[in-house]
Amino acid sequence: MAGFPWDCNFTSKKMKKMKKVIIYIVAFICTYGCSKSEFLNQKPNQSDVVPQSLTDYRAILDQDRDVNGMGGTGRGPVPGLGEIGADNYYIPDANFRNLRPQHQNYYRWDEKVYLDYPVFSWNWPYLTVFYANVVLSGLESSDFDSDSQEYRELLGEALFTRAHAFYHLAQVFVPPFDDNNLDLPLGLPLRLSADINEDLKRSTIGETYARIEDDLLRAKNLLSSEPLVKTRASKQAVYGQLARLYLTKRNYESALAYADSCLYIQNELLDYNSLNADDRFPFSDIENNPEIIYLCNMATPTGSPISSQHARINSDLYESFMELDLRKKLFFQSVVDGYTFKGSYSGNLPHFAGIATDEVYLLKAECLARKGDTIAALDELNYLLSTRWHRDEFVPFNTNHDLPILDLILAERQKQLIFRGQRWIDLRRLNQENFQITLKREMDGQEYFLLPNDNKYTWPIPDDVISFYPSMPQNPR
Amino acid sequence: MKKLLTTLLIVYSCSSLHASAAKKIRLLDTLSVPTQDSIRRDTLIEVEIVSTGYQRLPRERATGSFDFINQELIERNPATDFLSRLENLSPGMLFNKGDASRSDPFLIRGRSTITADAQPLIVIDNFPYDGDISNIDPNIIGSVSVLKDAAAASIWGARAGNGVVVITTKRGLQRKPTIEVSSIYTVQPKPDLNNVSWMSASDRVDWELFLYERGYYDVAKMSNTITARANPIPESIELVLSGPPDLDKRLDALRNQNVKEDLSNHFYRNASSHQHGISVLGRSENYQYAFSAGYAAEQYDLVGNSNDRVALRSANEYQVNERLKLDAVISVVMNNTTHSGNNGLNMINYGRFGLSPYASLVNSNREAAPYYGNYRKAFLDTVGQANHLDWLYRPYDEINLSTNKVDTRDYLIGTGVTYTVMNGLTAHLNYQYQQQLSIAASHNSADSYYARNEINRFAQINPQTGSVIYPVPLGGILSTRNETLQGHQGRGQLVYENDWSGGMHIINAIAGYEIRSKVTDRNSSMYYGYNEKISVVNNRVDHQNYYPLSTSAGTDRIINSQGLSKFTDHFLSSFANASYMYRNKYTVSTSIRKDEANLFGVAFNRKGTPLWSVGSAWIISNESFFRVPSIDFLKLRATYGLNGNVSRMASAYTIARFDATGFIHSLQNASIMTPPNESLRWERVKMLNLGLDFSLKHQRVSASIEFYRKNAVDLLAEVPVDPTLAFTVAYANVASMQNTGVDIEVGYRSLSSAVNWNTSLIYSYSTNKVTRYLMPESNRGYIYANSLYGINPVVGKPLYSAYAYQWEGLDAQTGDPLVVMNDVISKDYLGVYNAPLGDMKYLGATQPIHFGAIRNDLSYKGFKLFVDISFKLGHIFRTESLENGLLISQWYGHGDYARRWQNPGDEMNTFVPSVVYPANTHRDRIYKLSSVHYHRADMFRLENVRLSYTIKNKGRAFRHATIYVHGNNLMPIWKSHESIDPYYNNTPREFGRFSLGLQFHL
């Protein structure tokens, strides 16, 4: 029978020997105990790069295919469903029949829109959000020098990238911002970590907008105004995006302030006289397009309704461009059955949906006009348009114009920002302000309408998302 | 755990001094001490001491499912590799053969994982063996314990989900040194190639003439492009195109050729092997030693393929004083495998369209004949105006011109300290270092076709001067792949074994820590211009630029394959296990283990889930109330617990891959390949085991019956995820499976004096089904049905299942195959192809459900005869048949061509459809997967027959000597398919292996 520890009877020699053994064993335990986390943190496969350093995070945010939608893969942080629902285009009957059934439903604003095809307008912007979250989680979890320039830039860019994608998702999948609906649980599922086990639920509309606003306001103090490439966020990009945000919230005063700040940093316009209208893509020199503040594309799958394969420019819209307006030739290409769009600032087929100075000028002009400062508003508008018309042919608008100045500015806004994803956002906002714009689709003699403030201005959450969260509320339709 | 250990250390440091006064300290290995259990019986029977790799205990005292395989059984099969020797010895162990081996070659109690490795863990003495299993010399094995249930295996925690095989090496047990010497010579006749069904040469010639008439070879008549001139056409068509006056005669000559004869005569041979082993075992008062050396050499049936292995091992134990024991193991294994450029019957390796049944590979002078499988003869004769190197492909010569060698060196050094702290309590420290170097070299010599073809393809010939520039340098091409595996394993462990009150209480407990690190480095390179005689290579090869090729209008770069990779596995584990036996009747046992690994990330490791087991056993026959004279032993056992398994398909971390430039900028950037999954965790196997052991009539009959259920949960599998998470599919611990089975072992021994007869039956029933799998079922059943041995989980079905289209015979008018789809006879092949799995017929599992063996031993004086029969039942296999599309696109075809439907009425006698031109892909697919090709693979086989004679002569130079003749892999005794043996389903049929063996114990 074994003895008990308390009735030990030591002899010194044996004690010594025992001590030695104990020291060895303790040393063994310590050796690994001390470096245990290091031992267990070894990479299982050396060629896997587990992002850990600022250089790694820099590289992740520079992945311009997934973050900005470059490379013609149909990706991008801006949902294509907005532009698809808007009134810049129509689809001739013959082309309509070639559309994928789900895309036909999109075009008709159907009651039940989604069939079995992925909703890329949801998936791709959330991919961008994921990249931003990988960086944000990484920056938080390690001990980086949070005052270093590199750290601040990465943090700012990631915050901007996520807020920018959330903003655009909200314009498509969340009911229009209104002071009365902020508590409705119809906001976005705000995905804020990179872990695939994150449990998601829809936030309230107020929470969605607060998250966008907070992240942008945080980012604004972190970023510099001299980005190395336009696919990276910058101070002016944040200002531009904040101006957009407040415009959407119909807080025109703040919108004006941020538009001003944005233009203070970057205000150059591209003189359209320097472009060649015969080019297949007149804006292909994106490197030297001084208007681009932030470069990203719209998420549109191949063969989407707004691809130039199917879409033709709304005739009234096309006709509203004067002959001496250079845009008529630079933006549009004549095809057998109408006109297609070729004026993307992406310099190719993908639809540019980033931020550019032309938009900020228009935004500023609108806010000035709403403030009643018509002269200043017209100055901004005329400055912009003078670069869009044949040199010396442009007759500046003056206060004697027969249209209200605001309407004039809004009309120019639609024309300049065609296929930039802005029209849908504007339609939601303007109808909230009683502009009473009704959209119409016509095919095979059948007419479909989208009435002002209709529930269909909010696209449903994709069915495969809802299927994961049975209690997630769907948008009323 | 640390706390516990510290406490234990204190206990140990104090109590040991007390214990030093104890009178008796068990010397050396407790293994050798006969236990009471064995003495208790009036017939002294060797007690089976099973080993878990952590401790050894008498099987009778165990609660779990242990199987014990002694040295005699290991030597029952003369195979050179250790795994083959385990076949048919233990219930629950399944060795799949034939097509089924493509799924899992070796399983214990079925597969219970979807994406992880299903191979059982192999342990040698104390530590898992990470090297190549073929490096294990059977000669070193003293016994093998198979751990099948949770209580037995759970001490191995996260790696025990598939069961554990523990090899205990030979030990010296007797004072007089034992020298064991053995030699085994084995031969196996060359395989039967006719077991592979090919259309005859004559049929092939006729078919090619038919294709020719239909214009299939018209492109060969044109010579406007290099490709048209270069692309090979069958020899019969070459003849037709050249139009000799004796065309018919020459075509008839082709019809009479048979390439299988050339192959069988010149490419195959009788396989043979010989192996020799010597072991020296013994002990003195304080020293125990075991040395062994083994040599095995094998010549495989394909000429030029061989393997040899030298294995040396020395294991020593030294009792320093009463308390301290040291041990050391050194083992070196050198294994060399050589594969030649012999393609054998692997017809697709013979060129772009495979091997023609009328090809002639060796001419009448036993010289290699060229085979025009890659380029036309006319092209080779004219291209480059004879300035190229010889460009002919002679398969027979290639046997000696290319070699693929893999040399493995496996070094293992282990050391241990055992300190007896007090009576019953010992402390162990063990450490083992393993290094396995594997050097693979694929050498295509300067004369090999591969090297000549590469040189010629790239050769730049000036048509005016005829001067040649060789971008691929003249000489051989050598590809190497080196791998270094380095493993460190360390363990500190306290063992407490004691009994009180004359064995009324027996306690057995261990606790410890373990650390394991395994790092694998790989690198590969390719060398051009290699000259093996002087070991030079040409390192000025331009891999960058594109060169115009002589064989097509295109350009190509010279292949450069270089790679480096490194894999690291780190594990930290703490474990404890204890059992208590009361009055030799009641045993309870428990174990717990926590594993941490570098696979799962810190977050998971912090949480960790311990793997554990509990068990109990009741020896009813030791109860005083138990009075059944015929039953001399009766024991009930039950265990339950959790084991683990590791799949590497997912990562706890974000994994990114770097690119040098983006799409619109030239900045370094990284794409995210795998999302981080912080809740990634071990796969867990919950295992219930119920066992009944008994022996009757003075142990003449002994039996063990076990029922088990394994519920594997948290299996890593693909799962659709919310696209909001940025991925639509990810790997997660979401799937579940269930295995249910019964293992039975019954032994009978007659105890008469002159003729001894022993027989044992092992039988296993094993089923599995997927119980949870979240990926939506594909709406095309074909995908599941086409691959019989690929993993396509369907809830409610075994992981490997057979599905088929319901066969309905042939169309009487056209000979088209007909199947029933939704109660309608259909020829809508595209529609059937697109039908969901639910519309197909489920036929059963493709791995055996019932399997086992019957072993019979008969001995009379020095003679001993044994006969082993194995059986596998309840599974399905698919036979092959004619593929119409392949018949057109390739130069060979299935022999069912001869049985094809040709005229109305044929449908009464054949199931082979008419052959059509052009082929209809979907018609081929539907026919291939129709139920007419699916059969039960049930069989009984004669596995081993051995006759041996042993001379025992104590006074002379040896203790005993045995000589035997042995036949292995003999033949199926009965199979459910009348002609096809599922072990050799349309592959060359192997014949029995016959061995002559000699054993001396000096």
Tab-separated table of C-alpha atoms in Angstrom, chain B residues 295-575:
chain	number	residue	atom	x	y	z
B	295	TYR	CA	16.381	-8.378	-45.959
B	296	ALA	CA	13.592	-8.655	-48.484
B	297	ALA	CA	13.861	-8.491	-52.238
B	298	GLU	CA	10.961	-8.652	-54.642
B	299	GLN	CA	10.764	-8.879	-58.367
B	300	TYR	CA	7.352	-7.857	-59.599
B	301	ASP	CA	5.572	-9.362	-62.531
B	302	LEU	CA	6.318	-6.394	-64.804
B	303	VAL	CA	9.850	-6.790	-66.151
B	304	GLY	CA	12.118	-4.175	-64.615
B	305	ASN	CA	10.061	-3.495	-61.497
B	306	SER	CA	11.525	-4.499	-58.199
B	307	ASN	CA	11.902	-3.602	-54.576
B	308	ASP	CA	14.392	-4.389	-51.870
B	309	ARG	CA	14.544	-3.562	-48.229
B	310	VAL	CA	17.146	-3.848	-45.529
B	311	ALA	CA	15.967	-3.334	-41.988
B	312	LEU	CA	18.149	-3.242	-38.898
B	313	ARG	CA	16.933	-2.763	-35.409
B	314	SER	CA	18.433	-2.880	-31.986
B	315	ALA	CA	16.412	-2.520	-28.817
B	316	ASN	CA	18.057	-2.651	-25.421
B	317	GLU	CA	16.954	-2.208	-21.876
B	318	TYR	CA	19.327	-1.741	-19.035
B	319	GLN	CA	18.361	-1.940	-15.420
B	320	VAL	CA	20.748	0.550	-13.838
B	321	ASN	CA	19.685	-0.165	-10.310
B	322	GLU	CA	16.626	-1.254	-8.453
B	323	ARG	CA	14.743	1.781	-9.557
B	324	LEU	CA	16.154	3.054	-12.761
B	325	LYS	CA	15.814	1.462	-16.135
B	326	LEU	CA	17.033	2.882	-19.418
B	327	ASP	CA	16.113	1.772	-22.856
B	328	ALA	CA	17.257	2.644	-26.313
B	329	VAL	CA	16.054	1.729	-29.756
B	330	ILE	CA	17.852	2.324	-32.994
B	331	SER	CA	16.351	1.333	-36.250
B	332	VAL	CA	17.485	1.854	-39.805
B	333	VAL	CA	15.449	0.858	-42.832
B	334	MET	CA	16.614	1.204	-46.398
B	335	ASN	CA	13.994	0.626	-49.006
B	336	ASN	CA	14.597	0.875	-52.736
B	337	THR	CA	11.855	0.645	-55.309
B	338	THR	CA	12.498	0.588	-59.014
B	339	HIS	CA	9.933	0.952	-61.751
B	340	SER	CA	11.034	0.615	-65.317
B	341	GLY	CA	9.623	2.147	-68.450
B	342	ASN	CA	7.436	-0.949	-68.815
B	343	ASN	CA	3.847	0.056	-69.424
B	344	GLY	CA	2.586	-3.495	-69.397
B	345	LEU	CA	-1.074	-3.606	-70.230
B	346	ASN	CA	-1.630	0.036	-69.396
B	347	MET	CA	-2.681	0.750	-72.936
B	348	ILE	CA	-3.290	4.452	-72.668
B	349	ASN	CA	0.437	4.933	-72.089
B	350	TYR	CA	1.270	3.706	-75.558
B	351	GLY	CA	0.363	6.799	-77.466
B	352	ARG	CA	-2.450	9.137	-78.166
B	353	PHE	CA	-4.989	6.452	-79.007
B	354	GLY	CA	-3.737	3.618	-76.876
B	355	LEU	CA	-2.481	0.208	-77.804
B	356	SER	CA	-3.963	-1.589	-80.749
B	357	PRO	CA	-4.815	-5.272	-80.236
B	358	TYR	CA	-2.918	-6.168	-83.422
B	359	ALA	CA	0.215	-4.201	-82.622
B	360	SER	CA	3.464	-6.067	-82.780
B	361	LEU	CA	5.900	-4.937	-80.108
B	362	VAL	CA	8.597	-7.561	-80.476
B	363	ASN	CA	9.514	-9.052	-83.844
B	364	SER	CA	10.463	-12.597	-84.567
B	365	ASN	CA	14.145	-11.936	-83.832
B	366	ARG	CA	13.188	-10.820	-80.330
B	367	GLU	CA	13.994	-7.280	-81.304
B	368	ALA	CA	11.889	-4.325	-80.331
B	369	ALA	CA	9.463	-3.197	-83.011
B	370	PRO	CA	8.399	0.428	-83.344
B	371	TYR	CA	4.882	1.437	-82.476
B	372	TYR	CA	3.425	4.467	-84.221
B	373	GLY	CA	1.153	5.646	-81.462
B	374	ASN	CA	2.244	9.278	-81.332
B	375	TYR	CA	3.169	10.198	-84.889
B	376	ARG	CA	2.644	8.687	-88.306
B	377	LYS	CA	5.530	6.832	-89.813
B	378	ALA	CA	5.402	8.954	-92.963
B	379	PHE	CA	5.687	12.071	-90.862
B	380	LEU	CA	8.686	10.823	-88.906
B	381	ASP	CA	10.385	9.758	-92.128
B	382	THR	CA	10.126	13.186	-93.678
B	383	VAL	CA	10.056	15.779	-90.926
B	384	GLY	CA	13.343	17.619	-90.529
B	385	GLN	CA	14.862	15.849	-93.562
B	386	ALA	CA	16.354	13.165	-91.351
B	387	ASN	CA	18.170	15.680	-89.217
B	388	HIS	CA	16.383	14.657	-86.045
B	389	LEU	CA	17.537	12.072	-83.597
B	390	ASP	CA	15.994	8.661	-84.064
B	391	TRP	CA	12.324	9.314	-83.359
B	392	LEU	CA	10.864	5.834	-83.204
B	393	TYR	CA	9.039	4.604	-80.156
B	394	ARG	CA	9.920	1.012	-79.313
B	395	PRO	CA	8.024	0.035	-76.174
B	396	TYR	CA	10.082	-3.104	-75.605
B	397	ASP	CA	13.352	-1.148	-75.547
B	398	GLU	CA	11.847	1.421	-73.228
B	399	ILE	CA	11.769	-1.113	-70.417
B	400	ASN	CA	15.484	-0.607	-69.945
B	401	LEU	CA	15.719	3.033	-70.972
B	402	SER	CA	13.652	4.697	-68.298
B	403	THR	CA	13.668	4.077	-64.614
B	404	ASN	CA	11.750	5.521	-61.760
B	405	LYS	CA	13.465	4.895	-58.474
B	406	VAL	CA	12.373	5.730	-55.002
B	407	ASP	CA	14.991	5.258	-52.311
B	408	THR	CA	13.822	5.622	-48.767
B	409	ARG	CA	15.973	5.813	-45.683
B	410	ASP	CA	14.191	5.652	-42.416
B	411	TYR	CA	16.136	6.328	-39.228
B	412	LEU	CA	14.575	6.033	-35.869
B	413	ILE	CA	16.172	6.650	-32.516
B	414	GLY	CA	14.277	6.272	-29.330
B	415	THR	CA	15.229	6.421	-25.742
B	416	GLY	CA	13.423	6.062	-22.489
B	417	VAL	CA	13.898	6.268	-18.785
B	418	THR	CA	11.752	4.378	-16.354
B	419	TYR	CA	12.085	5.199	-12.725
B	420	THR	CA	10.383	3.148	-10.105
B	421	VAL	CA	9.297	5.642	-7.568
B	422	MET	CA	7.807	3.178	-5.192
B	423	ASN	CA	6.120	-0.113	-5.343
B	424	GLY	CA	3.574	0.273	-8.097
B	425	LEU	CA	4.437	3.770	-9.192
B	426	THR	CA	6.771	4.325	-12.067
B	427	ALA	CA	7.680	7.444	-13.976
B	428	HIS	CA	8.490	7.214	-17.642
B	429	LEU	CA	10.138	9.631	-19.972
B	430	ASN	CA	10.301	8.676	-23.604
B	431	TYR	CA	11.617	10.425	-26.605
B	432	GLN	CA	11.805	9.356	-30.198
B	433	TYR	CA	13.324	10.967	-33.219
B	434	GLN	CA	12.516	9.840	-36.691
B	435	GLN	CA	13.919	10.959	-39.967
B	436	GLN	CA	12.714	9.552	-43.216
B	437	LEU	CA	14.439	10.610	-46.395
B	438	SER	CA	12.857	9.710	-49.642
B	439	ILE	CA	14.625	10.371	-52.888
B	440	ALA	CA	12.627	9.784	-56.007
B	441	ALA	CA	14.394	10.000	-59.320
B	442	SER	CA	12.691	9.508	-62.612
B	443	HIS	CA	15.402	9.047	-65.175
B	444	ASN	CA	14.714	9.048	-68.880
B	445	SER	CA	18.055	8.164	-70.366
B	446	ALA	CA	19.451	9.812	-73.482
B	447	ASP	CA	18.149	6.913	-75.557
B	448	SER	CA	14.694	6.872	-74.018
B	449	TYR	CA	11.769	7.854	-76.161
B	450	TYR	CA	10.724	10.564	-73.761
B	451	ALA	CA	14.100	12.326	-73.973
B	452	ARG	CA	14.454	11.870	-77.734
B	453	ASN	CA	10.925	13.095	-78.340
B	454	GLU	CA	11.455	16.225	-76.229
B	455	ILE	CA	14.741	16.952	-77.992
B	456	ASN	CA	13.215	16.408	-81.416
B	457	ARG	CA	10.042	18.357	-80.797
B	458	PHE	CA	12.027	21.426	-79.919
B	459	ALA	CA	14.901	20.926	-82.339
B	460	GLN	CA	15.334	23.959	-84.616
B	461	ILE	CA	16.472	22.786	-88.034
B	462	ASN	CA	17.747	25.074	-90.699
B	463	PRO	CA	16.230	23.648	-93.915
B	464	GLN	CA	19.022	25.094	-96.088
B	465	THR	CA	22.070	23.952	-94.205
B	466	GLY	CA	20.536	21.146	-92.230
B	467	SER	CA	22.196	22.484	-89.101
B	468	VAL	CA	20.329	21.753	-85.900
B	469	ILE	CA	20.019	23.741	-82.715
B	470	TYR	CA	18.758	21.855	-79.685
B	471	PRO	CA	16.886	23.997	-77.164
B	472	VAL	CA	16.326	20.790	-75.199
B	473	PRO	CA	19.929	19.685	-74.764
B	474	LEU	CA	21.052	16.297	-75.948
B	475	GLY	CA	21.205	13.742	-73.191
B	476	GLY	CA	18.812	12.324	-70.641
B	477	ILE	CA	16.130	14.007	-68.608
B	478	LEU	CA	16.087	13.523	-64.865
B	479	SER	CA	13.258	14.537	-62.545
B	480	THR	CA	13.814	14.329	-58.843
B	481	ARG	CA	11.567	14.663	-55.878
B	482	ASN	CA	13.033	14.624	-52.410
B	483	GLU	CA	11.124	14.447	-49.239
B	484	THR	CA	12.377	14.691	-45.703
B	485	LEU	CA	10.162	13.848	-42.823
B	486	GLN	CA	11.351	14.698	-39.364
B	487	GLY	CA	9.450	13.706	-36.317
B	488	HIS	CA	10.043	14.378	-32.680
B	489	GLN	CA	7.865	12.757	-30.112
B	490	GLY	CA	8.210	13.056	-26.402
B	491	ARG	CA	6.195	11.779	-23.521
B	492	GLY	CA	6.304	12.052	-19.768
B	493	GLN	CA	4.077	9.625	-17.971
B	494	LEU	CA	3.375	8.292	-14.524
B	495	VAL	CA	2.123	4.767	-14.176
B	496	TYR	CA	0.565	3.391	-11.074
B	497	GLU	CA	-0.152	-0.295	-10.739
B	498	ASN	CA	-0.917	-1.924	-7.504
B	499	ASP	CA	-3.026	-4.461	-5.765
B	500	TRP	CA	-4.126	-4.941	-2.236
B	501	SER	CA	-5.514	-7.605	-0.066
B	502	GLY	CA	-4.286	-10.475	-2.135
B	503	GLY	CA	-5.512	-9.102	-5.418
B	504	MET	CA	-8.912	-8.036	-4.191
B	505	HIS	CA	-8.267	-4.552	-5.485
B	506	ILE	CA	-6.219	-3.972	-8.560
B	507	ILE	CA	-5.562	-0.452	-9.748
B	508	ASN	CA	-3.951	0.518	-12.954
B	509	ALA	CA	-3.539	4.181	-13.844
B	510	ILE	CA	-1.473	6.390	-16.079
B	511	ALA	CA	-1.258	10.129	-16.628
B	512	GLY	CA	1.038	12.197	-18.726
B	513	TYR	CA	1.889	14.729	-21.349
B	514	GLU	CA	2.880	14.245	-24.897
B	515	ILE	CA	4.390	16.439	-27.530
B	516	ARG	CA	4.653	15.632	-31.206
B	517	SER	CA	6.104	17.486	-34.093
B	518	LYS	CA	6.225	16.272	-37.645
B	519	VAL	CA	7.716	18.405	-40.369
B	520	THR	CA	7.741	17.335	-43.985
B	521	ASP	CA	9.850	19.152	-46.548
B	522	ARG	CA	9.556	18.443	-50.213
B	523	ASN	CA	11.425	19.685	-53.178
B	524	SER	CA	11.398	18.720	-56.796
B	525	SER	CA	13.566	19.617	-59.763
B	526	MET	CA	14.073	18.674	-63.346
B	527	TYR	CA	17.394	18.384	-65.143
B	528	TYR	CA	18.103	18.269	-68.849
B	529	GLY	CA	21.138	16.981	-70.664
B	530	TYR	CA	21.761	14.495	-67.889
B	531	ASN	CA	24.553	12.031	-68.371
B	532	GLU	CA	24.454	9.465	-65.608
B	533	LYS	CA	27.926	8.127	-66.324
B	534	ILE	CA	29.654	11.361	-65.461
B	535	SER	CA	26.791	12.966	-63.522
B	536	VAL	CA	26.600	16.165	-65.456
B	537	VAL	CA	23.563	18.190	-66.358
B	538	ASN	CA	23.066	21.073	-68.692
B	539	ASN	CA	21.907	24.077	-66.741
B	540	ARG	CA	21.584	26.496	-69.637
B	541	VAL	CA	18.100	25.481	-70.584
B	542	ASP	CA	15.792	28.260	-71.652
B	543	HIS	CA	12.439	27.731	-69.952
B	544	GLN	CA	11.333	31.248	-70.684
B	545	ASN	CA	10.952	31.551	-74.432
B	546	TYR	CA	8.541	29.824	-76.742
B	547	TYR	CA	10.018	27.732	-79.535
B	548	PRO	CA	8.325	26.647	-82.719
B	549	LEU	CA	7.746	22.902	-82.642
B	550	SER	CA	8.494	20.352	-85.332
B	551	THR	CA	5.302	18.457	-84.581
B	552	SER	CA	2.655	21.128	-84.803
B	553	ALA	CA	2.155	24.662	-85.963
B	554	GLY	CA	2.303	25.852	-82.385
B	555	THR	CA	5.033	26.894	-80.032
B	556	ASP	CA	5.849	25.664	-76.592
B	557	ARG	CA	8.140	26.255	-73.669
B	558	ILE	CA	10.446	23.637	-72.259
B	559	ILE	CA	8.861	22.212	-69.136
B	560	ASN	CA	10.472	23.188	-65.912
B	561	SER	CA	9.047	21.616	-62.838
B	562	GLN	CA	10.474	22.897	-59.643
B	563	GLY	CA	8.729	23.060	-56.366
B	564	LEU	CA	9.231	23.462	-52.690
B	565	SER	CA	6.757	22.758	-49.973
B	566	LYS	CA	6.709	22.282	-46.282
B	567	PHE	CA	4.085	20.838	-43.980
B	568	THR	CA	4.081	21.023	-40.236
B	569	ASP	CA	1.991	19.051	-37.781
B	570	HIS	CA	2.209	19.953	-34.144
B	571	PHE	CA	0.310	18.230	-31.390
B	572	LEU	CA	0.258	18.668	-27.660
B	573	SER	CA	-1.697	16.241	-25.574
B	574	SER	CA	-2.373	15.443	-21.987
B	575	PHE	CA	-3.974	12.222	-20.967
